[in-house]
């Protein structure tokens, strides 16, 4: 975003409900090329241990890894006329579900068998992943007429994408909130017809 405004007064004419409102004006590129990059990462080996004082904390909700990588870049296609701006982001994590160790079903896919833990397969974890990339093109057609085209493509897979979240349900009985693709497309035209409109 190039500008964010927060209004705390209620019931303004622009909003159908009362309360605080947030207006976000997105970046549209400009007459020089510029970008940014941001990343965070952690993994299980970097966490401290309290085995004696709180042994249960080391058995559940352990983060195996967690990362977030994003980059943005924009600039002119035609100086003073046509600009672009794009952002890409990839986030993911792997975590041990709460409730202690939980194992895959030894009898998965076999009819008539109850759940039995497959301990040699190791403790189950769950993975989530969120990805998106977007692009915006801005065209200053005339002094008064500005056009924007925006496309945002998102894929997200969570709770879980792979594995399982809760220890009270077998992995094959769980479901995933997965939306692929999830898109947002926008076209806008700005034109101050007069000083009043």
mmCIF file with all atom_site columns, N, CA and C in Angstrom, residues 103-144:
data_model
loop_
_atom_site.group_PDB
_atom_site.id
_atom_site.type_symbol
_atom_site.label_atom_id
_atom_site.label_alt_id
_atom_site.label_comp_id
_atom_site.label_asym_id
_atom_site.label_entity_id
_atom_site.label_seq_id
_atom_site.pdbx_PDB_ins_code
_atom_site.Cartn_x
_atom_site.Cartn_y
_atom_site.Cartn_z
_atom_site.occupancy
_atom_site.B_iso_or_equiv
_atom_site.pdbx_formal_charge
_atom_site.auth_seq_id
_atom_site.auth_comp_id
_atom_site.auth_asym_id
_atom_site.auth_atom_id
_atom_site.pdbx_PDB_model_num
ATOM 1   N N  . UNK A 1 103 ? -0.194  -40.964 15.494  1.00 0.00 ? 103 UNK A N  1
ATOM 2   C CA . UNK A 1 103 ? 0.449   -41.720 14.426  1.00 0.00 ? 103 UNK A CA 1
ATOM 3   C C  . UNK A 1 103 ? -0.548  -42.057 13.324  1.00 0.00 ? 103 UNK A C  1
ATOM 4   N N  . UNK A 1 104 ? -0.055  -42.334 12.127  1.00 0.00 ? 104 UNK A N  1
ATOM 5   C CA . UNK A 1 104 ? -0.953  -42.742 11.032  1.00 0.00 ? 104 UNK A CA 1
ATOM 6   C C  . UNK A 1 104 ? -1.668  -44.045 11.372  1.00 0.00 ? 104 UNK A C  1
ATOM 7   N N  . UNK A 1 105 ? -2.726  -44.324 10.622  1.00 0.00 ? 105 UNK A N  1
ATOM 8   C CA . UNK A 1 105 ? -3.516  -45.533 10.818  1.00 0.00 ? 105 UNK A CA 1
ATOM 9   C C  . UNK A 1 105 ? -2.824  -46.703 10.129  1.00 0.00 ? 105 UNK A C  1
ATOM 10  N N  . UNK A 1 106 ? -2.487  -47.724 10.914  1.00 0.00 ? 106 UNK A N  1
ATOM 11  C CA . UNK A 1 106 ? -1.840  -48.918 10.368  1.00 0.00 ? 106 UNK A CA 1
ATOM 12  C C  . UNK A 1 106 ? -2.732  -49.621 9.357   1.00 0.00 ? 106 UNK A C  1
ATOM 13  N N  . UNK A 1 107 ? -4.060  -49.512 9.557   1.00 0.00 ? 107 UNK A N  1
ATOM 14  C CA . UNK A 1 107 ? -5.017  -50.210 8.686   1.00 0.00 ? 107 UNK A CA 1
ATOM 15  C C  . UNK A 1 107 ? -5.700  -49.267 7.695   1.00 0.00 ? 107 UNK A C  1
ATOM 16  N N  . UNK A 1 108 ? -5.029  -48.202 7.322   1.00 0.00 ? 108 UNK A N  1
ATOM 17  C CA . UNK A 1 108 ? -5.624  -47.246 6.391   1.00 0.00 ? 108 UNK A CA 1
ATOM 18  C C  . UNK A 1 108 ? -6.019  -47.934 5.084   1.00 0.00 ? 108 UNK A C  1
ATOM 19  N N  . UNK A 1 109 ? -7.264  -47.711 4.652   1.00 0.00 ? 109 UNK A N  1
ATOM 20  C CA . UNK A 1 109 ? -7.748  -48.278 3.398   1.00 0.00 ? 109 UNK A CA 1
ATOM 21  C C  . UNK A 1 109 ? -8.305  -49.681 3.525   1.00 0.00 ? 109 UNK A C  1
ATOM 22  N N  . UNK A 1 110 ? -8.239  -50.281 4.690   1.00 0.00 ? 110 UNK A N  1
ATOM 23  C CA . UNK A 1 110 ? -8.763  -51.643 4.889   1.00 0.00 ? 110 UNK A CA 1
ATOM 24  C C  . UNK A 1 110 ? -10.141 -51.554 5.527   1.00 0.00 ? 110 UNK A C  1
ATOM 25  N N  . UNK A 1 111 ? -11.129 -52.184 4.932   1.00 0.00 ? 111 UNK A N  1
ATOM 26  C CA . UNK A 1 111 ? -12.497 -52.122 5.428   1.00 0.00 ? 111 UNK A CA 1
ATOM 27  C C  . UNK A 1 111 ? -12.644 -52.972 6.680   1.00 0.00 ? 111 UNK A C  1
ATOM 28  N N  . UNK A 1 112 ? -13.391 -52.449 7.682   1.00 0.00 ? 112 UNK A N  1
ATOM 29  C CA . UNK A 1 112 ? -13.741 -53.219 8.857   1.00 0.00 ? 112 UNK A CA 1
ATOM 30  C C  . UNK A 1 112 ? -12.716 -53.189 9.971   1.00 0.00 ? 112 UNK A C  1
ATOM 31  N N  . UNK A 1 113 ? -11.618 -52.475 9.804   1.00 0.00 ? 113 UNK A N  1
ATOM 32  C CA . UNK A 1 113 ? -10.598 -52.413 10.850  1.00 0.00 ? 113 UNK A CA 1
ATOM 33  C C  . UNK A 1 113 ? -10.725 -51.113 11.626  1.00 0.00 ? 113 UNK A C  1
ATOM 34  N N  . UNK A 1 114 ? -10.478 -51.179 12.919  1.00 0.00 ? 114 UNK A N  1
ATOM 35  C CA . UNK A 1 114 ? -10.419 -49.977 13.731  1.00 0.00 ? 114 UNK A CA 1
ATOM 36  C C  . UNK A 1 114 ? -9.047  -49.328 13.597  1.00 0.00 ? 114 UNK A C  1
ATOM 37  N N  . UNK A 1 115 ? -8.974  -48.101 14.050  1.00 0.00 ? 115 UNK A N  1
ATOM 38  C CA . UNK A 1 115 ? -7.693  -47.394 14.027  1.00 0.00 ? 115 UNK A CA 1
ATOM 39  C C  . UNK A 1 115 ? -6.678  -48.093 14.924  1.00 0.00 ? 115 UNK A C  1
ATOM 40  N N  . UNK A 1 116 ? -5.474  -48.253 14.390  1.00 0.00 ? 116 UNK A N  1
ATOM 41  C CA . UNK A 1 116 ? -4.353  -48.748 15.179  1.00 0.00 ? 116 UNK A CA 1
ATOM 42  C C  . UNK A 1 116 ? -3.124  -47.939 14.785  1.00 0.00 ? 116 UNK A C  1
ATOM 43  N N  . UNK A 1 117 ? -2.398  -47.407 15.777  1.00 0.00 ? 117 UNK A N  1
ATOM 44  C CA . UNK A 1 117 ? -1.278  -46.519 15.426  1.00 0.00 ? 117 UNK A CA 1
ATOM 45  C C  . UNK A 1 117 ? -0.148  -47.248 14.718  1.00 0.00 ? 117 UNK A C  1
ATOM 46  N N  . UNK A 1 118 ? 0.375   -46.615 13.694  1.00 0.00 ? 118 UNK A N  1
ATOM 47  C CA . UNK A 1 118 ? 1.549   -47.122 12.971  1.00 0.00 ? 118 UNK A CA 1
ATOM 48  C C  . UNK A 1 118 ? 2.767   -46.368 13.512  1.00 0.00 ? 118 UNK A C  1
ATOM 49  N N  . UNK A 1 119 ? 3.285   -46.801 14.653  1.00 0.00 ? 119 UNK A N  1
ATOM 50  C CA . UNK A 1 119 ? 4.362   -46.083 15.337  1.00 0.00 ? 119 UNK A CA 1
ATOM 51  C C  . UNK A 1 119 ? 5.656   -45.989 14.539  1.00 0.00 ? 119 UNK A C  1
ATOM 52  N N  . UNK A 1 120 ? 6.057   -47.026 13.807  1.00 0.00 ? 120 UNK A N  1
ATOM 53  C CA . UNK A 1 120 ? 7.301   -46.889 13.034  1.00 0.00 ? 120 UNK A CA 1
ATOM 54  C C  . UNK A 1 120 ? 7.252   -45.780 11.978  1.00 0.00 ? 120 UNK A C  1
ATOM 55  N N  . UNK A 1 121 ? 6.029   -45.380 11.557  1.00 0.00 ? 121 UNK A N  1
ATOM 56  C CA . UNK A 1 121 ? 5.905   -44.315 10.542  1.00 0.00 ? 121 UNK A CA 1
ATOM 57  C C  . UNK A 1 121 ? 6.241   -42.947 11.107  1.00 0.00 ? 121 UNK A C  1
ATOM 58  N N  . UNK A 1 122 ? 6.286   -42.832 12.465  1.00 0.00 ? 122 UNK A N  1
ATOM 59  C CA . UNK A 1 122 ? 6.626   -41.552 13.074  1.00 0.00 ? 122 UNK A CA 1
ATOM 60  C C  . UNK A 1 122 ? 5.407   -40.718 13.398  1.00 0.00 ? 122 UNK A C  1
ATOM 61  N N  . UNK A 1 123 ? 5.617   -39.694 14.225  1.00 0.00 ? 123 UNK A N  1
ATOM 62  C CA . UNK A 1 123 ? 4.546   -38.811 14.670  1.00 0.00 ? 123 UNK A CA 1
ATOM 63  C C  . UNK A 1 123 ? 4.009   -37.989 13.503  1.00 0.00 ? 123 UNK A C  1
ATOM 64  N N  . UNK A 1 124 ? 2.687   -37.878 13.420  1.00 0.00 ? 124 UNK A N  1
ATOM 65  C CA . UNK A 1 124 ? 2.069   -37.079 12.353  1.00 0.00 ? 124 UNK A CA 1
ATOM 66  C C  . UNK A 1 124 ? 2.239   -35.588 12.620  1.00 0.00 ? 124 UNK A C  1
ATOM 67  N N  . UNK A 1 125 ? 2.393   -34.833 11.568  1.00 0.00 ? 125 UNK A N  1
ATOM 68  C CA . UNK A 1 125 ? 2.418   -33.378 11.631  1.00 0.00 ? 125 UNK A CA 1
ATOM 69  C C  . UNK A 1 125 ? 1.374   -32.855 10.653  1.00 0.00 ? 125 UNK A C  1
ATOM 70  N N  . UNK A 1 126 ? 1.202   -31.550 10.614  1.00 0.00 ? 126 UNK A N  1
ATOM 71  C CA . UNK A 1 126 ? 0.366   -30.970 9.574   1.00 0.00 ? 126 UNK A CA 1
ATOM 72  C C  . UNK A 1 126 ? 1.112   -29.808 8.923   1.00 0.00 ? 126 UNK A C  1
ATOM 73  N N  . UNK A 1 127 ? 0.812   -29.594 7.648   1.00 0.00 ? 127 UNK A N  1
ATOM 74  C CA . UNK A 1 127 ? 1.449   -28.531 6.870   1.00 0.00 ? 127 UNK A CA 1
ATOM 75  C C  . UNK A 1 127 ? 0.376   -27.616 6.304   1.00 0.00 ? 127 UNK A C  1
ATOM 76  N N  . UNK A 1 128 ? 0.668   -26.332 6.316   1.00 0.00 ? 128 UNK A N  1
ATOM 77  C CA . UNK A 1 128 ? -0.179  -25.324 5.685   1.00 0.00 ? 128 UNK A CA 1
ATOM 78  C C  . UNK A 1 128 ? 0.666   -24.527 4.707   1.00 0.00 ? 128 UNK A C  1
ATOM 79  N N  . UNK A 1 129 ? 0.031   -24.021 3.653   1.00 0.00 ? 129 UNK A N  1
ATOM 80  C CA . UNK A 1 129 ? 0.765   -23.199 2.690   1.00 0.00 ? 129 UNK A CA 1
ATOM 81  C C  . UNK A 1 129 ? -0.165  -22.179 2.067   1.00 0.00 ? 129 UNK A C  1
ATOM 82  N N  . UNK A 1 130 ? 0.344   -20.934 1.965   1.00 0.00 ? 130 UNK A N  1
ATOM 83  C CA . UNK A 1 130 ? -0.398  -19.836 1.349   1.00 0.00 ? 130 UNK A CA 1
ATOM 84  C C  . UNK A 1 130 ? 0.515   -19.189 0.320   1.00 0.00 ? 130 UNK A C  1
ATOM 85  N N  . UNK A 1 131 ? 0.006   -18.991 -0.889  1.00 0.00 ? 131 UNK A N  1
ATOM 86  C CA . UNK A 1 131 ? 0.787   -18.359 -1.959  1.00 0.00 ? 131 UNK A CA 1
ATOM 87  C C  . UNK A 1 131 ? -0.078  -17.347 -2.691  1.00 0.00 ? 131 UNK A C  1
ATOM 88  N N  . UNK A 1 132 ? 0.524   -16.243 -3.082  1.00 0.00 ? 132 UNK A N  1
ATOM 89  C CA . UNK A 1 132 ? -0.197  -15.343 -3.970  1.00 0.00 ? 132 UNK A CA 1
ATOM 90  C C  . UNK A 1 132 ? 0.781   -14.482 -4.759  1.00 0.00 ? 132 UNK A C  1
ATOM 91  N N  . UNK A 1 133 ? 0.332   -14.087 -5.931  1.00 0.00 ? 133 UNK A N  1
ATOM 92  C CA . UNK A 1 133 ? 1.080   -13.162 -6.778  1.00 0.00 ? 133 UNK A CA 1
ATOM 93  C C  . UNK A 1 133 ? 0.065   -12.231 -7.421  1.00 0.00 ? 133 UNK A C  1
ATOM 94  N N  . UNK A 1 134 ? 0.422   -10.948 -7.524  1.00 0.00 ? 134 UNK A N  1
ATOM 95  C CA . UNK A 1 134 ? -0.514  -10.011 -8.136  1.00 0.00 ? 134 UNK A CA 1
ATOM 96  C C  . UNK A 1 134 ? 0.233   -9.014  -9.005  1.00 0.00 ? 134 UNK A C  1
ATOM 97  N N  . UNK A 1 135 ? -0.510  -8.363  -9.854  1.00 0.00 ? 135 UNK A N  1
ATOM 98  C CA . UNK A 1 135 ? 0.044   -7.338  -10.722 1.00 0.00 ? 135 UNK A CA 1
ATOM 99  C C  . UNK A 1 135 ? -0.960  -6.228  -10.948 1.00 0.00 ? 135 UNK A C  1
ATOM 100 N N  . UNK A 1 136 ? -0.465  -5.006  -11.011 1.00 0.00 ? 136 UNK A N  1
ATOM 101 C CA . UNK A 1 136 ? -1.314  -3.840  -11.256 1.00 0.00 ? 136 UNK A CA 1
ATOM 102 C C  . UNK A 1 136 ? -0.707  -3.018  -12.379 1.00 0.00 ? 136 UNK A C  1
ATOM 103 N N  . UNK A 1 137 ? -1.541  -2.638  -13.324 1.00 0.00 ? 137 UNK A N  1
ATOM 104 C CA . UNK A 1 137 ? -1.124  -1.751  -14.412 1.00 0.00 ? 137 UNK A CA 1
ATOM 105 C C  . UNK A 1 137 ? -1.959  -0.474  -14.330 1.00 0.00 ? 137 UNK A C  1
ATOM 106 N N  . UNK A 1 138 ? -1.283  0.653   -14.371 1.00 0.00 ? 138 UNK A N  1
ATOM 107 C CA . UNK A 1 138 ? -1.941  1.948   -14.281 1.00 0.00 ? 138 UNK A CA 1
ATOM 108 C C  . UNK A 1 138 ? -1.630  2.749   -15.533 1.00 0.00 ? 138 UNK A C  1
ATOM 109 N N  . UNK A 1 139 ? -2.667  3.256   -16.173 1.00 0.00 ? 139 UNK A N  1
ATOM 110 C CA . UNK A 1 139 ? -2.508  4.027   -17.414 1.00 0.00 ? 139 UNK A CA 1
ATOM 111 C C  . UNK A 1 139 ? -3.118  5.409   -17.219 1.00 0.00 ? 139 UNK A C  1
ATOM 112 N N  . UNK A 1 140 ? -2.286  6.431   -17.325 1.00 0.00 ? 140 UNK A N  1
ATOM 113 C CA . UNK A 1 140 ? -2.754  7.819   -17.292 1.00 0.00 ? 140 UNK A CA 1
ATOM 114 C C  . UNK A 1 140 ? -3.052  8.206   -18.735 1.00 0.00 ? 140 UNK A C  1
ATOM 115 N N  . UNK A 1 141 ? -4.291  7.948   -19.167 1.00 0.00 ? 141 UNK A N  1
ATOM 116 C CA . UNK A 1 141 ? -4.650  8.125   -20.571 1.00 0.00 ? 141 UNK A CA 1
ATOM 117 C C  . UNK A 1 141 ? -4.648  9.600   -20.957 1.00 0.00 ? 141 UNK A C  1
ATOM 118 N N  . UNK A 1 142 ? -5.238  10.435  -20.126 1.00 0.00 ? 142 UNK A N  1
ATOM 119 C CA . UNK A 1 142 ? -5.237  11.885  -20.336 1.00 0.00 ? 142 UNK A CA 1
ATOM 120 C C  . UNK A 1 142 ? -4.987  12.531  -18.977 1.00 0.00 ? 142 UNK A C  1
ATOM 121 N N  . UNK A 1 143 ? -5.000  13.846  -18.950 1.00 0.00 ? 143 UNK A N  1
ATOM 122 C CA . UNK A 1 143 ? -4.773  14.548  -17.683 1.00 0.00 ? 143 UNK A CA 1
ATOM 123 C C  . UNK A 1 143 ? -5.821  14.182  -16.644 1.00 0.00 ? 143 UNK A C  1
ATOM 124 N N  . UNK A 1 144 ? -7.050  13.927  -17.090 1.00 0.00 ? 144 UNK A N  1
ATOM 125 C CA . UNK A 1 144 ? -8.138  13.628  -16.159 1.00 0.00 ? 144 UNK A CA 1
ATOM 126 C C  . UNK A 1 144 ? -8.445  12.137  -16.041 1.00 0.00 ? 144 UNK A C  1
#
